[in-house]
Structure formats: structure tokens, C-alpha cells
Coordinates of C-alpha atoms (C1' of nucleotides) in Angstrom, one line a residue:
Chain A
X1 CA -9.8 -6.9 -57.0
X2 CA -8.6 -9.3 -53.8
X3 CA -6.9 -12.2 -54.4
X4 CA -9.0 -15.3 -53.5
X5 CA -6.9 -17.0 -50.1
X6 CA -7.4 -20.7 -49.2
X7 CA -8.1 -19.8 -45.8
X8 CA -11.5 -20.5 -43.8
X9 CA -12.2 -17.2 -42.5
X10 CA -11.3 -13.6 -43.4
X11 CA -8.5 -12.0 -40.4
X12 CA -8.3 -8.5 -40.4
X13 CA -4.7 -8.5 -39.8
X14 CA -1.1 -7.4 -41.8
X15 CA 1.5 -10.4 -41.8
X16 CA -1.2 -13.3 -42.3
X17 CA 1.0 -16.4 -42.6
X18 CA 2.3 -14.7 -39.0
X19 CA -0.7 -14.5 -37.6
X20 CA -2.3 -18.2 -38.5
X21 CA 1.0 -19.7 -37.3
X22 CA 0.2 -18.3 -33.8
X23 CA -3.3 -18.5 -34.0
X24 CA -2.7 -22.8 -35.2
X25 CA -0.4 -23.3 -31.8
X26 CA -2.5 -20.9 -29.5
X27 CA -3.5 -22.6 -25.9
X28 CA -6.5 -22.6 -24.3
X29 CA -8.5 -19.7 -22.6
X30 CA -8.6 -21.8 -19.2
X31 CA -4.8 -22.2 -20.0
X32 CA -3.9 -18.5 -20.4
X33 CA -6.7 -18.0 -16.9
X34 CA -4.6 -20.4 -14.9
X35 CA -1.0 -18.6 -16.2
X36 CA -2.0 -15.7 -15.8
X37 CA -3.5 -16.7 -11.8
X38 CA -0.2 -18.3 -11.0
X39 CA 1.8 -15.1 -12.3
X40 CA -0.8 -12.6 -10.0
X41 CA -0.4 -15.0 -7.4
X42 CA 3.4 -13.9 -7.3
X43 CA 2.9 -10.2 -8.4
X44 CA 2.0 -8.3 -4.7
X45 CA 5.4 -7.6 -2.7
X46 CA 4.1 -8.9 0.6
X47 CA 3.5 -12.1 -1.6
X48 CA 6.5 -12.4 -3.6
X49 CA 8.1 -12.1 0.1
X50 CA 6.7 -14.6 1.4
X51 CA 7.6 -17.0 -0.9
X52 CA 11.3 -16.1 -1.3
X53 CA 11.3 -16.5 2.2
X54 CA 10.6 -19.9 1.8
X55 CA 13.2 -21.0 -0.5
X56 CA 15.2 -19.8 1.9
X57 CA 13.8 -21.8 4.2
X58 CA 12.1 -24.6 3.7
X59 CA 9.4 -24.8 6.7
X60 CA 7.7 -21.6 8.0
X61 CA 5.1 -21.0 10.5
X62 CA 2.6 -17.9 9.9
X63 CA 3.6 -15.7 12.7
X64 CA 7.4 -16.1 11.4
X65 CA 6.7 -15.1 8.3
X66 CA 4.8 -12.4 9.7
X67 CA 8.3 -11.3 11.9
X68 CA 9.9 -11.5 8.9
X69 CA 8.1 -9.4 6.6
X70 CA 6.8 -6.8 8.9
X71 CA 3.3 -7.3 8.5
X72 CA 0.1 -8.1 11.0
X73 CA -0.5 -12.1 11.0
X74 CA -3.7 -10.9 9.5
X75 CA -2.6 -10.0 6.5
X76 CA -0.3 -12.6 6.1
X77 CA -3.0 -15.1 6.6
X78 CA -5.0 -13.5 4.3
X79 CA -1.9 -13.3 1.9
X80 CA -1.0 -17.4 2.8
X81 CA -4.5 -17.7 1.8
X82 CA -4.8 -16.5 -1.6
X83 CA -1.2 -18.5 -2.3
X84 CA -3.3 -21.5 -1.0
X85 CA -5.8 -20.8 -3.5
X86 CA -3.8 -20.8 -6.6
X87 CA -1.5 -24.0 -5.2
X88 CA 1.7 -22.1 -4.7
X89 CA 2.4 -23.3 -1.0
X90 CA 1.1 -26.2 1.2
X91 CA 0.6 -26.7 5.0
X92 CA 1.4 -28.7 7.3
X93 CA -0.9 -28.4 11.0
X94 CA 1.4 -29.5 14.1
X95 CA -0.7 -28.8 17.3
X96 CA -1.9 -25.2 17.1
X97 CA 0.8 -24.4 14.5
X98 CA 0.9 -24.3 10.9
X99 CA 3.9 -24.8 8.8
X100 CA 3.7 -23.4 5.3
X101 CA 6.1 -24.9 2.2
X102 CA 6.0 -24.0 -1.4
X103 CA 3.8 -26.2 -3.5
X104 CA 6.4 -27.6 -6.2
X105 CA 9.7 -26.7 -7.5
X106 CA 8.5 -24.8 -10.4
X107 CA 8.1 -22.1 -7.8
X108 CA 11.3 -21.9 -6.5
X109 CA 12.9 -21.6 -10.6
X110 CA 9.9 -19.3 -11.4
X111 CA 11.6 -17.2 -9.0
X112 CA 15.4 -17.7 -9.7
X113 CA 14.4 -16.5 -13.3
X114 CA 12.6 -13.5 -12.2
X115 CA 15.7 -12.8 -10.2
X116 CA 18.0 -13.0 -13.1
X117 CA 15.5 -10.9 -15.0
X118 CA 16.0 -8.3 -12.3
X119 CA 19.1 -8.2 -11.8
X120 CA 19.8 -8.5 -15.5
X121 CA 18.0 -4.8 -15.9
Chain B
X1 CA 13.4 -15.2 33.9
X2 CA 14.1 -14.6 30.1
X3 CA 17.3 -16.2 28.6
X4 CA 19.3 -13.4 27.8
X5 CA 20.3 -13.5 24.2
X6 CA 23.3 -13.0 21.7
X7 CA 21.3 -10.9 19.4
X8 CA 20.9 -7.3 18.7
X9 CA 17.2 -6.6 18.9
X10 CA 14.4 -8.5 20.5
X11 CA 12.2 -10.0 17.5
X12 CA 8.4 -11.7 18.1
X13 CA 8.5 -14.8 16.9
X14 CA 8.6 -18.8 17.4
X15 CA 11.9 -20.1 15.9
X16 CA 14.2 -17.2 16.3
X17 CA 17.3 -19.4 14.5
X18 CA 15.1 -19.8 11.5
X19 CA 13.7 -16.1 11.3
X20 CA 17.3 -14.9 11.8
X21 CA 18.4 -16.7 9.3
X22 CA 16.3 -15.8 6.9
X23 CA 16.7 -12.1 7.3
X24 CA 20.2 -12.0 7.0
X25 CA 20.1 -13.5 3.9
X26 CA 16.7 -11.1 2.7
X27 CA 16.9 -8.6 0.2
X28 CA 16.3 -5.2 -0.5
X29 CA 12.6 -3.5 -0.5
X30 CA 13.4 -2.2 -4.3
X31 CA 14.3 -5.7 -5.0
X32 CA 10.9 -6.9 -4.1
X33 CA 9.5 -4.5 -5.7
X34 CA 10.9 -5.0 -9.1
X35 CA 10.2 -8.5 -8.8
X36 CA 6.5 -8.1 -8.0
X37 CA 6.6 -6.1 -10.5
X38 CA 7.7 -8.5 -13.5
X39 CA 5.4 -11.0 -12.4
X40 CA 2.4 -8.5 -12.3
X41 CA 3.4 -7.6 -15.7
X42 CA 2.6 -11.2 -16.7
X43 CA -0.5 -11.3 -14.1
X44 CA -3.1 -10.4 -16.8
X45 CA -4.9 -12.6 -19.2
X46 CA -4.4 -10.2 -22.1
X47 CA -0.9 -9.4 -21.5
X48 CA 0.0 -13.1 -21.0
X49 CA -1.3 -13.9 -23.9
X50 CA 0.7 -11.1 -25.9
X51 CA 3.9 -12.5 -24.1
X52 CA 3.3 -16.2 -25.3
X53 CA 2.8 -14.7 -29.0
X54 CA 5.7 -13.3 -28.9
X55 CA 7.1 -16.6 -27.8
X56 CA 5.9 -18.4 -30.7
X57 CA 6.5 -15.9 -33.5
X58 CA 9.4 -13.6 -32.6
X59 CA 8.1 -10.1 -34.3
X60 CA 4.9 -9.1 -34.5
X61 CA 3.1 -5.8 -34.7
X62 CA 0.2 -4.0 -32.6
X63 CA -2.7 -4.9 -35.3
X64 CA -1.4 -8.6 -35.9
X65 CA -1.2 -9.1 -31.9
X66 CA -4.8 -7.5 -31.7
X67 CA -5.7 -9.5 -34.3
X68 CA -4.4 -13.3 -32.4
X69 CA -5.7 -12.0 -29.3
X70 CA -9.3 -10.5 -30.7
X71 CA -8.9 -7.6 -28.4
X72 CA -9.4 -3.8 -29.7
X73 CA -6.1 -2.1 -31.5
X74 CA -6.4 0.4 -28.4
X75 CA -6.2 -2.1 -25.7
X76 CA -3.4 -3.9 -26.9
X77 CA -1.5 -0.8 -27.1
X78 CA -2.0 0.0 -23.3
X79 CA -1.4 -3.5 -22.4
X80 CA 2.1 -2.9 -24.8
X81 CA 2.9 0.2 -23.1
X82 CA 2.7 -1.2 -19.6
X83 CA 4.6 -4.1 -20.4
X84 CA 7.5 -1.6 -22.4
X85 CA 7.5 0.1 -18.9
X86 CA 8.0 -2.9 -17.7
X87 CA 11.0 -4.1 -19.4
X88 CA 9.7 -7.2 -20.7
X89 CA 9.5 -5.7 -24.5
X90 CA 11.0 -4.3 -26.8
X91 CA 9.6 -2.5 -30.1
X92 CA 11.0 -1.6 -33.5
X93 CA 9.8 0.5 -35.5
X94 CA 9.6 0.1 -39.3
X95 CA 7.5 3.4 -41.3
X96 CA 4.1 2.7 -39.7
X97 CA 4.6 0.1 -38.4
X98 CA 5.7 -1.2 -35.1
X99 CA 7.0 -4.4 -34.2
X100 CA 7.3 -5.5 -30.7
X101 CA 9.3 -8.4 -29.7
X102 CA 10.7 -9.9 -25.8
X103 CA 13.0 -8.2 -23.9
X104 CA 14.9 -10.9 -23.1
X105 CA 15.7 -14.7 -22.7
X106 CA 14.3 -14.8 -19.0
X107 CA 10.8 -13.9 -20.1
X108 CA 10.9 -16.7 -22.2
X109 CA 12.2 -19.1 -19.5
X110 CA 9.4 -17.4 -17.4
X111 CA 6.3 -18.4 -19.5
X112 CA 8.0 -21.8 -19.8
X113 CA 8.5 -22.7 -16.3
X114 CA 4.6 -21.2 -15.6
X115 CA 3.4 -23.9 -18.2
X116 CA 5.2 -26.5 -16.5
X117 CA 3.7 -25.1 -13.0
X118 CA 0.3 -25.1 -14.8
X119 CA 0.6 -27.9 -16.3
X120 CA 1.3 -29.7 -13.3
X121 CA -1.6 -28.7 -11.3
Chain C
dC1 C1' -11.6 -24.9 32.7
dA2 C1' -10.1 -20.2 31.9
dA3 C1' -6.5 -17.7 29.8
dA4 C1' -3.1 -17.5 26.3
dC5 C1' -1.8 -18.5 21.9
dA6 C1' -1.6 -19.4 16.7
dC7 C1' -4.1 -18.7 13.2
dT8 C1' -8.5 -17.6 10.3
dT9 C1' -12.2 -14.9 8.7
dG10 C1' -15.6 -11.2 7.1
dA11 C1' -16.7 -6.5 6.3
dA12 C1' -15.2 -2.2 4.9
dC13 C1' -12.5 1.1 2.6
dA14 C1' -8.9 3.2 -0.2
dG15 C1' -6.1 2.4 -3.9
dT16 C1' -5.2 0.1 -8.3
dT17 C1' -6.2 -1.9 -12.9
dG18 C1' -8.2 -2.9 -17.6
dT19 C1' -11.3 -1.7 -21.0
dT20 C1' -13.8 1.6 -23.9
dC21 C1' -14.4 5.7 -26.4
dA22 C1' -13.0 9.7 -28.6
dT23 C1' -9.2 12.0 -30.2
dA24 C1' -4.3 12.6 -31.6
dT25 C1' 0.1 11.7 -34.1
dA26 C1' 2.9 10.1 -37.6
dT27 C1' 3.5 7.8 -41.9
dT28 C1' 2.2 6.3 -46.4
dT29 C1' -0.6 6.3 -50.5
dA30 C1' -3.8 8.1 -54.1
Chain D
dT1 C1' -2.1 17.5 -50.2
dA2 C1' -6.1 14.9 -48.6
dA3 C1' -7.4 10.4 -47.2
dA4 C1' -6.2 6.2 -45.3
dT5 C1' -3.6 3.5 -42.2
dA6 C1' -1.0 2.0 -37.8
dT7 C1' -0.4 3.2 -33.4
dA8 C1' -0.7 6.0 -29.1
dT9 C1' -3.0 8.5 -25.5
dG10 C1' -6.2 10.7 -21.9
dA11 C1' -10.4 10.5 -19.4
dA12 C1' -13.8 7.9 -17.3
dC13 C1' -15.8 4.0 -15.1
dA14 C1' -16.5 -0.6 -13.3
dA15 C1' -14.2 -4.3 -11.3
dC16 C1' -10.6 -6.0 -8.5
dT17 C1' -7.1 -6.0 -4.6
dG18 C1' -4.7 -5.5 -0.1
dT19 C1' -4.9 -3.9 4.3
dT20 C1' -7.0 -3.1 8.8
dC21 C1' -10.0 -4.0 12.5
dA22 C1' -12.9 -6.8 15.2
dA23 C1' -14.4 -11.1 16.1
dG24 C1' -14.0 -16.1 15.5
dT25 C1' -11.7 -20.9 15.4
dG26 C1' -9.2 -24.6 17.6
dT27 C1' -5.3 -26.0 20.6
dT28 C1' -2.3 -25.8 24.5
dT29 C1' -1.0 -24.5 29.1
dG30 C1' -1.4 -23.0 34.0

DNA sequence: CAAACACTTGAACAGTTGTTCATATATTTA
DNA sequence: TAAATATATGAACAACTGTTCAAGTGTTTG
């Protein structure tokens, strides 16, 4: 016969002291949404591009980033919107230009640890 | 009459100091690509959340994982071998049983500096 | 004010991705 | 050794993604 458990609810798991310890300091669904966004937001080369090119430099306009990568300024802007979106860059309007920056500093180290990941493998 | 110029190759764009500059100091196409390539890895709601697990308890196995997540034994198993391809775990296996853990430190310095993104926002 | 310019946008299409379902493998247990 | 268990896998399908192309803003310049 089972042994009685002071738990709540039955899990159909194997290591159950394991599993409620993650299950007790699990986030949020919206939580795991919006990490899971900003990761996707970084995970298309023509993306991940663009922002490395701007922690190299700070201020970029969309047809420069365009020269740089090698793409259409349609794509980029489509590209420069999605990062938009999910609040990885900003923009700045001067006259019929617009500058582009990265959103917060978070993004810069978000890439120098993917770097070291990289280069670590 | 156009300037003539000390530079190599004619390029289309608007500040030709900055966009210089920035592809001298550009990397590699395969560097790109593996970098995309880690973040897509943590792009997905599932697979994030099998990553911050693994953050919280160190070694866990597929049913346990399935179990926090409440995904199918069979989906967490793609997810795992797409992020073993990936290089971000690692697995141990024990009889039956198979216990998957991170790769490394970075991933771990990853998921934290998304939270603080996230967080932010 | 018309042309040129910097950028955005929407539709469309191919390519990719994540889950499910059924089946397979390997190990343990009865 | 047969049944049960833990995990892996392949096919299939819907949903999503990234680019191109054509057309549309809004701003500057001749």
C-alpha cells in the first residue's frame, strides 16, 4: 500500500522533494512569455547583427545598418521593428532620419555572455 | 564632382566613418550564427522554462522536468534534444534514468541577465 | 512644388518550428 | 523472461517567421 504524503496534490513525478522545490520558486507564465520574447527577439542572425552593431556603435541610422549587414532597408525595418516591439532598441527621429540605440544595458551584457558562451564551445 | 576617397570600395551609406568602423571591428558569419543560435535555443516558452529549472535545482530528469513544466514526457524530450544540440545541456545517465543538467556557467548568467532585462521593462 | 531621399508597411510565399501520436529502445523488476 | 518503466524518435500538421516586392509615409532639397 502507498505511503500517505503531506502534500496537497498527487505529482506524477520521481524525485518529489526535487520537483516541489522548483515547482515552490517557479515564475510566472507571463514571466517565462516575456523571457522567452526577449531571447527570440535576439535569436535571427540579421537580428543578432544588428544589435552587435550597435554596441559597437552607439547611434545608427537604418540605411547604415542596412550597409552594414548586407540587407535591403526593407528588411531591416521590418527587423528594427520587431526589436522595437519587444523594447530591445530605441529611436531617435532627426529630420528624415532615424537613429536607432539599444534599449538598456542589459542588452549589451546579454550579449557579452552569449559571446563567452560561444567562444567558450 | 565626388570627393575622391581613401578607401577601398565605394559603400551606400550616410556616415561612412561610423559604418567603416563598425565593419572593421564585425565578426564572422559562423559567429553570428552560433550566437543566434544560443539565444534561439532559449527563444521558446517550454525550453526556457526547462533552462530556469535547471537553474534552481541542478539535476533533474526528463519525467521530473515534464512533470514542473506539465508538458508531455515526449515533448520535453525534443525540446532536450534540441537544446543538447545546442550546447546548453548536458545529460547523465544513471540505469533508466537520465539526468540533464546546464552546460555551463554562461547559461546561467544568461537567464539572469534576461530577468533583469525583463524585469526592467 | 516636384523630385529625391530615408524609412515604413502590407501582402505573399517559402522555410522553419513545436506539439501530438504511435512506435521504438533500453533498463529494471516481478 | 514478460511486464513495467524512463526516455527517444519519426512522421505529420498547424502555427509562426523572415524576406521580397510594391506601394506608402513624411522630410528635405533643387
Amino acid at each position: 500500500m502507498r505511503k500517505a504524503k503531506p502534500n496537497i496534490t498527487e505529482l506524477e513525478c520521481i524525485e518529489e522533494n526535487k520537483v516541489r522545490s522548483v515547482l515552490n520558486r517557479m515564475k510566472s507564465e507571463s514571466f517565462f512569455h516575456d523571457l522567452a520574447e526577449t531571447f527570440s527577439a535576439m535569436s535571427d542572425t540579421t537580428r543578432v547583427k544588428i544589435i552587435y552593431s550597435l554596441c559597437l556603435e552607439n547611434e545608427l541610422c537604418v540605411r547604415d545598418i542596412a550597409a552594414i549587414i548586407g540587407t535591403s532597408d526593407s528588411a531591416i525595418s521590418h527587423q528594427l521593428r520587431t526589436l522595437r516591439n519587444m523594447k530591445l532598441v530605441r529611436y531617435n527621429k532627426v529630420g528624415k532620419m532615424i537613429y536607432y540605440s539599444l534599449d538598456d544595458i542589459h542588452i549589451n551584457n546579454l550579449v557579452a555572455e552569449g559571446l563567452r558562451h560561444v567562444d567558450e564551445k
